[in-house]
Coordinates of C-alpha atoms and ligand atoms in Angstrom, one line a residue:
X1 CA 39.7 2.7 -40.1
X2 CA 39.1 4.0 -36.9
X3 CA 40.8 2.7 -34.1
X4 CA 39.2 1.1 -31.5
X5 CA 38.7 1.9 -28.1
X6 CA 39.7 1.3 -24.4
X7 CA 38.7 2.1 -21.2
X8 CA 40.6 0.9 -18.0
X9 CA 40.9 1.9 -14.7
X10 CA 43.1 1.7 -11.4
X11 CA 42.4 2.5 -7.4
X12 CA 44.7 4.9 -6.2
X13 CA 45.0 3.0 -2.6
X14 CA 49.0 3.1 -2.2
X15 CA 52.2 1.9 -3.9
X16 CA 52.2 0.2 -7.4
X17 CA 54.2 -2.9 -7.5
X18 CA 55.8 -5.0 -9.8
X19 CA 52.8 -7.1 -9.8
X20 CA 50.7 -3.9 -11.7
X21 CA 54.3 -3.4 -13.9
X22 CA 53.9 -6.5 -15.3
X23 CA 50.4 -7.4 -15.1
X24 CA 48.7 -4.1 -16.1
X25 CA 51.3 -0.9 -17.0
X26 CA 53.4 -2.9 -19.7
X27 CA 50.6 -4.4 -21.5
X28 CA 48.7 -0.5 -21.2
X29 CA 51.8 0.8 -22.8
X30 CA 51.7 -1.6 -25.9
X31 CA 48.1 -1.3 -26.4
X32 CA 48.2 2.7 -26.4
X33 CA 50.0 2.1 -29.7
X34 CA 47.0 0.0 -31.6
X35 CA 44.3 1.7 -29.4
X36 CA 42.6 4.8 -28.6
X37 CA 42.9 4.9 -24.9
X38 CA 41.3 6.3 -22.0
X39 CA 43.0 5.4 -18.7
X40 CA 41.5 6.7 -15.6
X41 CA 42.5 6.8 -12.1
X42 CA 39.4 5.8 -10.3
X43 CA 39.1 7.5 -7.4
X44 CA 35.5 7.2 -6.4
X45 CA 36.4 3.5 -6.0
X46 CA 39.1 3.9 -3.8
X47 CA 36.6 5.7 -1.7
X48 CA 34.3 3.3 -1.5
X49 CA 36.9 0.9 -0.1
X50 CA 38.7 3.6 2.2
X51 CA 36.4 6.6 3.1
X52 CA 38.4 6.0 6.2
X53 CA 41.5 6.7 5.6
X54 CA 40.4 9.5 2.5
X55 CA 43.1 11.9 3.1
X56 CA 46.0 9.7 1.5
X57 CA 43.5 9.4 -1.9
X58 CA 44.6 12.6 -2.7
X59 CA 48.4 12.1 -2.5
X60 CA 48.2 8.9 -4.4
X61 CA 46.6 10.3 -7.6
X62 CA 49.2 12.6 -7.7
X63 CA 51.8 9.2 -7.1
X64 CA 49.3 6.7 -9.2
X65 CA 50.2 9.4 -12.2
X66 CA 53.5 9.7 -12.1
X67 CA 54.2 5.5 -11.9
X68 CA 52.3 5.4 -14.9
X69 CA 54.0 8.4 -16.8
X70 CA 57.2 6.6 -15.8
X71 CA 56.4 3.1 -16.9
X72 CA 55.6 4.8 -20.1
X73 CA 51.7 5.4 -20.9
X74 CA 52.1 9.0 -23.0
X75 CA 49.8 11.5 -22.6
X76 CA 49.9 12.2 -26.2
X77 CA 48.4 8.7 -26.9
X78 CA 46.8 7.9 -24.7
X79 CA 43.9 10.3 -22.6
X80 CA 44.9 10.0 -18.6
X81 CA 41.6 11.6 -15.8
X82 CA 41.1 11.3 -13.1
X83 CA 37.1 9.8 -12.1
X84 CA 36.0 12.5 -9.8
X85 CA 37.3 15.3 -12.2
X86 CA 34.5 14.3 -14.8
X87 CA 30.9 14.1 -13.0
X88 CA 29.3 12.0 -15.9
X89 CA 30.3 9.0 -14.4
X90 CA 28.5 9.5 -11.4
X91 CA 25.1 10.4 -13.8
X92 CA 25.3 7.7 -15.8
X93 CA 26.1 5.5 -12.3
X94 CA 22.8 7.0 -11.6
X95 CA 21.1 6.1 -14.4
X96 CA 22.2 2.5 -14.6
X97 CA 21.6 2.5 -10.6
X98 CA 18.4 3.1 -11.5
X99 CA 17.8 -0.6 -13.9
X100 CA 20.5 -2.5 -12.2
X101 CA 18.5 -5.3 -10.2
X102 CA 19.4 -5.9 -6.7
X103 CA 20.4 -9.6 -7.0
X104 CA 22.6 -9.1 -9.7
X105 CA 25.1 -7.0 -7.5
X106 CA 24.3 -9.4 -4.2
X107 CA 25.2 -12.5 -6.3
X108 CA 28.3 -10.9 -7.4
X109 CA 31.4 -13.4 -6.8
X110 CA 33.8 -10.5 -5.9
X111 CA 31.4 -8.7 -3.4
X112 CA 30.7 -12.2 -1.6
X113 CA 34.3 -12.6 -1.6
X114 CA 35.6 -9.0 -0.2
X115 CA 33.0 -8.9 2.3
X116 CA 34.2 -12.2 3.8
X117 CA 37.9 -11.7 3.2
X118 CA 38.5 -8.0 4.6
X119 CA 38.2 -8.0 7.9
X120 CA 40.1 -4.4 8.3
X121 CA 37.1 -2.1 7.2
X122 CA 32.9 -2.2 6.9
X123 CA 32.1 -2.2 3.4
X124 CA 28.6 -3.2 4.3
X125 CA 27.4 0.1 2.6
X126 CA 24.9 1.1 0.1
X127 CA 28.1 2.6 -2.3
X128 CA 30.1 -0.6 -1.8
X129 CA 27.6 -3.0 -3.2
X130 CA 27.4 -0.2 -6.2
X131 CA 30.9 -0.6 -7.1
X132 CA 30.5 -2.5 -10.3
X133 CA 27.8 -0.1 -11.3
X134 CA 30.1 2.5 -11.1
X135 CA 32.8 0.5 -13.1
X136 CA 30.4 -0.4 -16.0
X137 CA 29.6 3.3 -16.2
X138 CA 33.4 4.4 -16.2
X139 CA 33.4 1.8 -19.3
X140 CA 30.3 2.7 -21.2
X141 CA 30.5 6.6 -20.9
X142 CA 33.5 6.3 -23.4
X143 CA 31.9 3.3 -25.2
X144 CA 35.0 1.1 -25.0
X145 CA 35.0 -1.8 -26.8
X146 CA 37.8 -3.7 -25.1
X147 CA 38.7 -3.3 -21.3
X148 CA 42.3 -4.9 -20.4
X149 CA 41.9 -6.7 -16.6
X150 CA 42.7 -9.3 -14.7
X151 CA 41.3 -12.2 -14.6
X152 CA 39.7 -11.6 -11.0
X153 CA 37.5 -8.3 -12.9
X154 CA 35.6 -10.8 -15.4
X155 CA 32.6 -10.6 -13.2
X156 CA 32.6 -7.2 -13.5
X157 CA 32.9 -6.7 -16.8
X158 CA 29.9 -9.5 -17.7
X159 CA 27.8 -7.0 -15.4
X160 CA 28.7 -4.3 -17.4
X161 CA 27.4 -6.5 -20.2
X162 CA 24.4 -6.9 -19.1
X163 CA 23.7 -3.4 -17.7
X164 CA 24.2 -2.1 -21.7
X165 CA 21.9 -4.9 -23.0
X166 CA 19.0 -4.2 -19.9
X167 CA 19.7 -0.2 -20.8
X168 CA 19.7 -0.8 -24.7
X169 CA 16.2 -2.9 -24.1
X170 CA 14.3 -0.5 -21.7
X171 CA 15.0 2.2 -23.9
X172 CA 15.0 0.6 -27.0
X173 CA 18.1 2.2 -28.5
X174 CA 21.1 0.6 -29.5
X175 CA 23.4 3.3 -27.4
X176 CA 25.6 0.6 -26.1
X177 CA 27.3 -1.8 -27.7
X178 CA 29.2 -4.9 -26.2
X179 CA 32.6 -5.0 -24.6
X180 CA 35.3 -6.9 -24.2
X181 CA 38.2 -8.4 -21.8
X182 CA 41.6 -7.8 -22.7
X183 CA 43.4 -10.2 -20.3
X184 CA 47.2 -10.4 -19.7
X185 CA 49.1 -13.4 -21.0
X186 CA 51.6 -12.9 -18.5
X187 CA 51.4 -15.6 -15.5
X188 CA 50.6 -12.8 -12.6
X189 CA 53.7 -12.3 -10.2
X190 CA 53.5 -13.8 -6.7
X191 CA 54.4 -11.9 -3.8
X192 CA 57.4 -12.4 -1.5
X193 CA 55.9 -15.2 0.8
X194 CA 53.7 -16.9 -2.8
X195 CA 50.5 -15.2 -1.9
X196 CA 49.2 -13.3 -4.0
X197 CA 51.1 -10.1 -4.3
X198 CA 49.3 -7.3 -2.6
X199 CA 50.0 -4.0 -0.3
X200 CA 47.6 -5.5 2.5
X201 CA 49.7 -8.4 2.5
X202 CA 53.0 -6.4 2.8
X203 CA 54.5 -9.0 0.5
X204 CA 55.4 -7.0 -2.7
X205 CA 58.1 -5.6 -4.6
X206 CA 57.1 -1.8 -5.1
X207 CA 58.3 0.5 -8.1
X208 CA 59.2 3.1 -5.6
X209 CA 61.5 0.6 -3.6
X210 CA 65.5 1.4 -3.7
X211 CA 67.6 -0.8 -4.8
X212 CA 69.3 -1.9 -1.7
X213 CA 65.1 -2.5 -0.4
X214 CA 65.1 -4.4 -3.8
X215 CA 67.9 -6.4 -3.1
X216 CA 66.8 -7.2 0.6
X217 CA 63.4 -8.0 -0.1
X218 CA 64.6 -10.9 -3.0
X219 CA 66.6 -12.6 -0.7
X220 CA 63.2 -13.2 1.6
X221 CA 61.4 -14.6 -1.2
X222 CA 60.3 -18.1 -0.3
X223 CA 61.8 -21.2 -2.5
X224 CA 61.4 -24.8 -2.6
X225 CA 61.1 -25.6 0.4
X226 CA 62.7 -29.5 0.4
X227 CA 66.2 -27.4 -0.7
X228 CA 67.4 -27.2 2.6
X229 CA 71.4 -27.7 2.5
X230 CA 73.5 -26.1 -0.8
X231 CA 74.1 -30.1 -1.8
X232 CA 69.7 -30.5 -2.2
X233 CA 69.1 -30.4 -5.8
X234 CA 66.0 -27.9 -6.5
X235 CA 62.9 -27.9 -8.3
X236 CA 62.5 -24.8 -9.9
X237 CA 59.2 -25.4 -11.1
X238 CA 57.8 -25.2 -7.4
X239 CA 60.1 -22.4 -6.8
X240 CA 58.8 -18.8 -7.0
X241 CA 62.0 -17.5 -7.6
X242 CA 62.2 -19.1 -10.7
X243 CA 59.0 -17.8 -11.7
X244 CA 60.2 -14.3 -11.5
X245 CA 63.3 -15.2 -13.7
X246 CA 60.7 -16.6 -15.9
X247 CA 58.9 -12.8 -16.2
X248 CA 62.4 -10.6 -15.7
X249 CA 65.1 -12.5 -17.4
X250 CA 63.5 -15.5 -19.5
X251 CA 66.4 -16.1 -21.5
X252 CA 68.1 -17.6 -18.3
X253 CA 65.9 -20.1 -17.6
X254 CA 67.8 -23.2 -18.6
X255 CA 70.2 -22.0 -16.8
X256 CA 68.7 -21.6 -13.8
X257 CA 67.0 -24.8 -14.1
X258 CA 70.2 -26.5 -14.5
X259 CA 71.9 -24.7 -11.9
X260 CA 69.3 -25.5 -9.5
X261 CA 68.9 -29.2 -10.2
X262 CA 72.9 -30.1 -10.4
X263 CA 72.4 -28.2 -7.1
X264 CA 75.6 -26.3 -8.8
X265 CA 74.5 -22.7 -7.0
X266 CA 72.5 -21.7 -3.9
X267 CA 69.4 -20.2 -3.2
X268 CA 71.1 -16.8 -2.0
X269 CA 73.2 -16.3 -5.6
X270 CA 70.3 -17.2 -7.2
X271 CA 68.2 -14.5 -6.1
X272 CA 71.7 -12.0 -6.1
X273 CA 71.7 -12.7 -9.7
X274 CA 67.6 -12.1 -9.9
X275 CA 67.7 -8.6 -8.0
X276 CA 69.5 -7.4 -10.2
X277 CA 67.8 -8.9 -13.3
X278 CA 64.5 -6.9 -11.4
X279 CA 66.5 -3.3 -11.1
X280 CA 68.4 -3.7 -14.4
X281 CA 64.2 -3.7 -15.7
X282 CA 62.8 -0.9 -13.1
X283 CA 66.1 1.6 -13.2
X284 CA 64.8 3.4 -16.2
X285 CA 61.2 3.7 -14.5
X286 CA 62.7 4.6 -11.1
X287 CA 65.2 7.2 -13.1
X288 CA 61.6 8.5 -14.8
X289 CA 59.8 8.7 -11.4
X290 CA 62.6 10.7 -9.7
X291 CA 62.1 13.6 -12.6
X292 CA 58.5 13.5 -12.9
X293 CA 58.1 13.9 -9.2
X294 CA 60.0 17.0 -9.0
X295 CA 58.3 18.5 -11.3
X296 CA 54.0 18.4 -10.1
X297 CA 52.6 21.1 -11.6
X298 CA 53.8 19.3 -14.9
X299 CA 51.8 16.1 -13.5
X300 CA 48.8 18.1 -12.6
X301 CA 48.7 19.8 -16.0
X302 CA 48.3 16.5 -17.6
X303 CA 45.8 15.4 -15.1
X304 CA 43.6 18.6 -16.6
X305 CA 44.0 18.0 -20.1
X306 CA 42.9 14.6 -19.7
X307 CA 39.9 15.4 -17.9
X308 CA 39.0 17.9 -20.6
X309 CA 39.5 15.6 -23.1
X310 CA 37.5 12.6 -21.4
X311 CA 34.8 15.1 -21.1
X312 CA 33.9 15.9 -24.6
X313 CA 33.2 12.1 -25.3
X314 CA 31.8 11.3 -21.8
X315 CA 29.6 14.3 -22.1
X316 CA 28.0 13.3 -25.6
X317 CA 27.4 9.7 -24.3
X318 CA 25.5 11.8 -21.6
X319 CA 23.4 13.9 -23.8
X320 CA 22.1 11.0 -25.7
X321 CA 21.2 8.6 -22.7
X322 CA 19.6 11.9 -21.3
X323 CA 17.7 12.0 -24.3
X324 CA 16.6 8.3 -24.8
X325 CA 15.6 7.7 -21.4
X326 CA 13.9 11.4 -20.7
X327 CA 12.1 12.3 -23.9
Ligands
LIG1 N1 37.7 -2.6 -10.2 C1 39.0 -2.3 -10.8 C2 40.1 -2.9 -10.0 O1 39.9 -3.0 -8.8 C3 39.2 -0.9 -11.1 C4 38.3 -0.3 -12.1 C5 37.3 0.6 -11.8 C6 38.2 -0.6 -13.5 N2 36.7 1.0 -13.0 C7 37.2 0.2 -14.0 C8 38.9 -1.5 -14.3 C9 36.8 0.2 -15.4 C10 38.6 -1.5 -15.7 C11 37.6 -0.7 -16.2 O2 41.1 -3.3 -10.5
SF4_2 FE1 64.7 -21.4 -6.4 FE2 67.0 -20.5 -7.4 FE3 66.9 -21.8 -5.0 FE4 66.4 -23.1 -7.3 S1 68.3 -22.1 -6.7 S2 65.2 -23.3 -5.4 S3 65.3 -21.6 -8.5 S4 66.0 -19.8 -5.5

């Protein structure tokens, strides 16, 4: 049987944290086994977001593929490009520009959203109301059956459903078939301060932190916020802390719980004992990171390959939507 196939994709915008670890990299890393893979760093779509600030888009490819080397996606599993080093995606972004009605992409939950929320830059431009065109043609070029997100993609990926089923119709062909989400069961990490954990929010954990920056940034995690003196039982279940033990270091958590009620430690031991659950977990990464990014021309060369390899599927996908929608 042949195995099936994924497509997923990341903005290289900055630092990975622990929230993409644990919400993205260590579930790519399991699938790569059971799946044929095709992870690409999405570049196009950074731009969209930053054409700003589009000198750092270069640097952070180059960082977005070592992080992922190091958390352990195998470029002999797995195919690794880069968007902008295979130009189908930006024909069949054409092509599907081309059927994609307006309203479907102004209705869109996550453009309403990121035009009101981001304040920082104008994204009221032609290619940022395209962005989930783009996305469902990084996903249909390889004809990916399963695409592993988060929860806050879904919109995207029923767009991408219903692009294949309006381009399958017009044309009459049965070119694309239907896809579907591959969501994490692990509850995402907060950040520091319980928002959600993101760069712009300068509240994460990042896999390129020291330790000592590790060990500093745990101890300014919020916690429950009625455990004011050492003698205050806790209640763990508000406490983000002890939703990180829950993700790093499960096995302690009837411990922690009971340590926290009895009010038998304090908040600052607690999150000692944490940091170093969290490094104990990244040391082998970080250890991986500081070889890989010594050595570039070895992460460049795997960059390559997996744009030539991309490029034989992504090109036949091309050839036949050419051909159905031309002749
Ligand atoms: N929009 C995705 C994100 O911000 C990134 C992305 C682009 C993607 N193309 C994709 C994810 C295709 C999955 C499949 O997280
Ligand atoms: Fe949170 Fe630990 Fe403090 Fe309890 S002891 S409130 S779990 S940090």
């Amino acid at each position: 049987m042949t195995k099936k196939r994924i497509f997923s994709g990341m903005r290289p915008t900055g630092k990975l944290h622990l929230g993409h670890l644990v919400g993205a990299l260590e579930n790519w890393s399991v699938l790569q086994e059971e799946y044929e893979c095709i992870f690409g760093i999405v570049d196009w779509h950074a731009l969209m977001g930053e054409y700003e600030n589009s000198h750092q888009i270069k640097k952070n490819i180059l960082d977005m593929a070592v992080d992922w080397l190091a958390c352990g996606i195998d470029p002999k599993k797995s195919i690794i490009a880069v968007q902008s080093d295979i130009p189908e995606h930006l024909e069949l972004q054409m092509f599907f520009s081309c059927i994609t009605p307006l309203g479907w992409l102004e209705r869109n939950p996550t453009y309403k959203e990121q035009l009101r929320e981001i304040k920082t830059r104008d994204l009221h431009t032609f290619g940022f109301l395209g962005y989930p065109v783009l996305q469902a043609a990084d996903i249909l070029l390889y004809k990916a059956q399963a695409v592993p997100i988060g929860e806050d993609q879904l919109p995207h990926l029923e767009l991408t459903r219903e692009i294949a089923r309006r381009f399958n119709h017009l044309y009459k062909t049965k070119v694309f078939e239907d896809c579907k989400a591959i969501l994490t069961e692990t509850p995402r990490l907060l950040g520091l301060d319980g928002r959600k954990m993101s760069k712009s929010y300068d509240n994460a954990i990042n896999l390129s932190d020291s330790a000592e920056i590790v060990r500093k940034k745990v101890q300014t995690m919020f916690t429950d916020p009625k455990r004011i003196k050492l003698s205050d039982p806790g209640h763990p279940k508000i406490c983000n802390v002890f939703s990180y033990y829950k993700v790093f270091s499960p096995e302690k958590e009837a411990e922690v719980c009971a340590w926290c009620t009895k009010a038998e430690k304090g908040c600052t031991e607690c999150k000692k004992i944490l940091a170093e659950d969290i490094l104990e977990r990244i040391r082998p990464i970080a250890d991986k990171r500081e070889k890989l990014s010594k050595d570039k021309g070895y992460v460049e060369d795997i960059l390559k390959q997996g744009a030539l390899k991309a490029r034989v599927i992504a090109q036949k996908t091309i050839t036949e939507v050419r051909t159905k929608v031309f002749s």
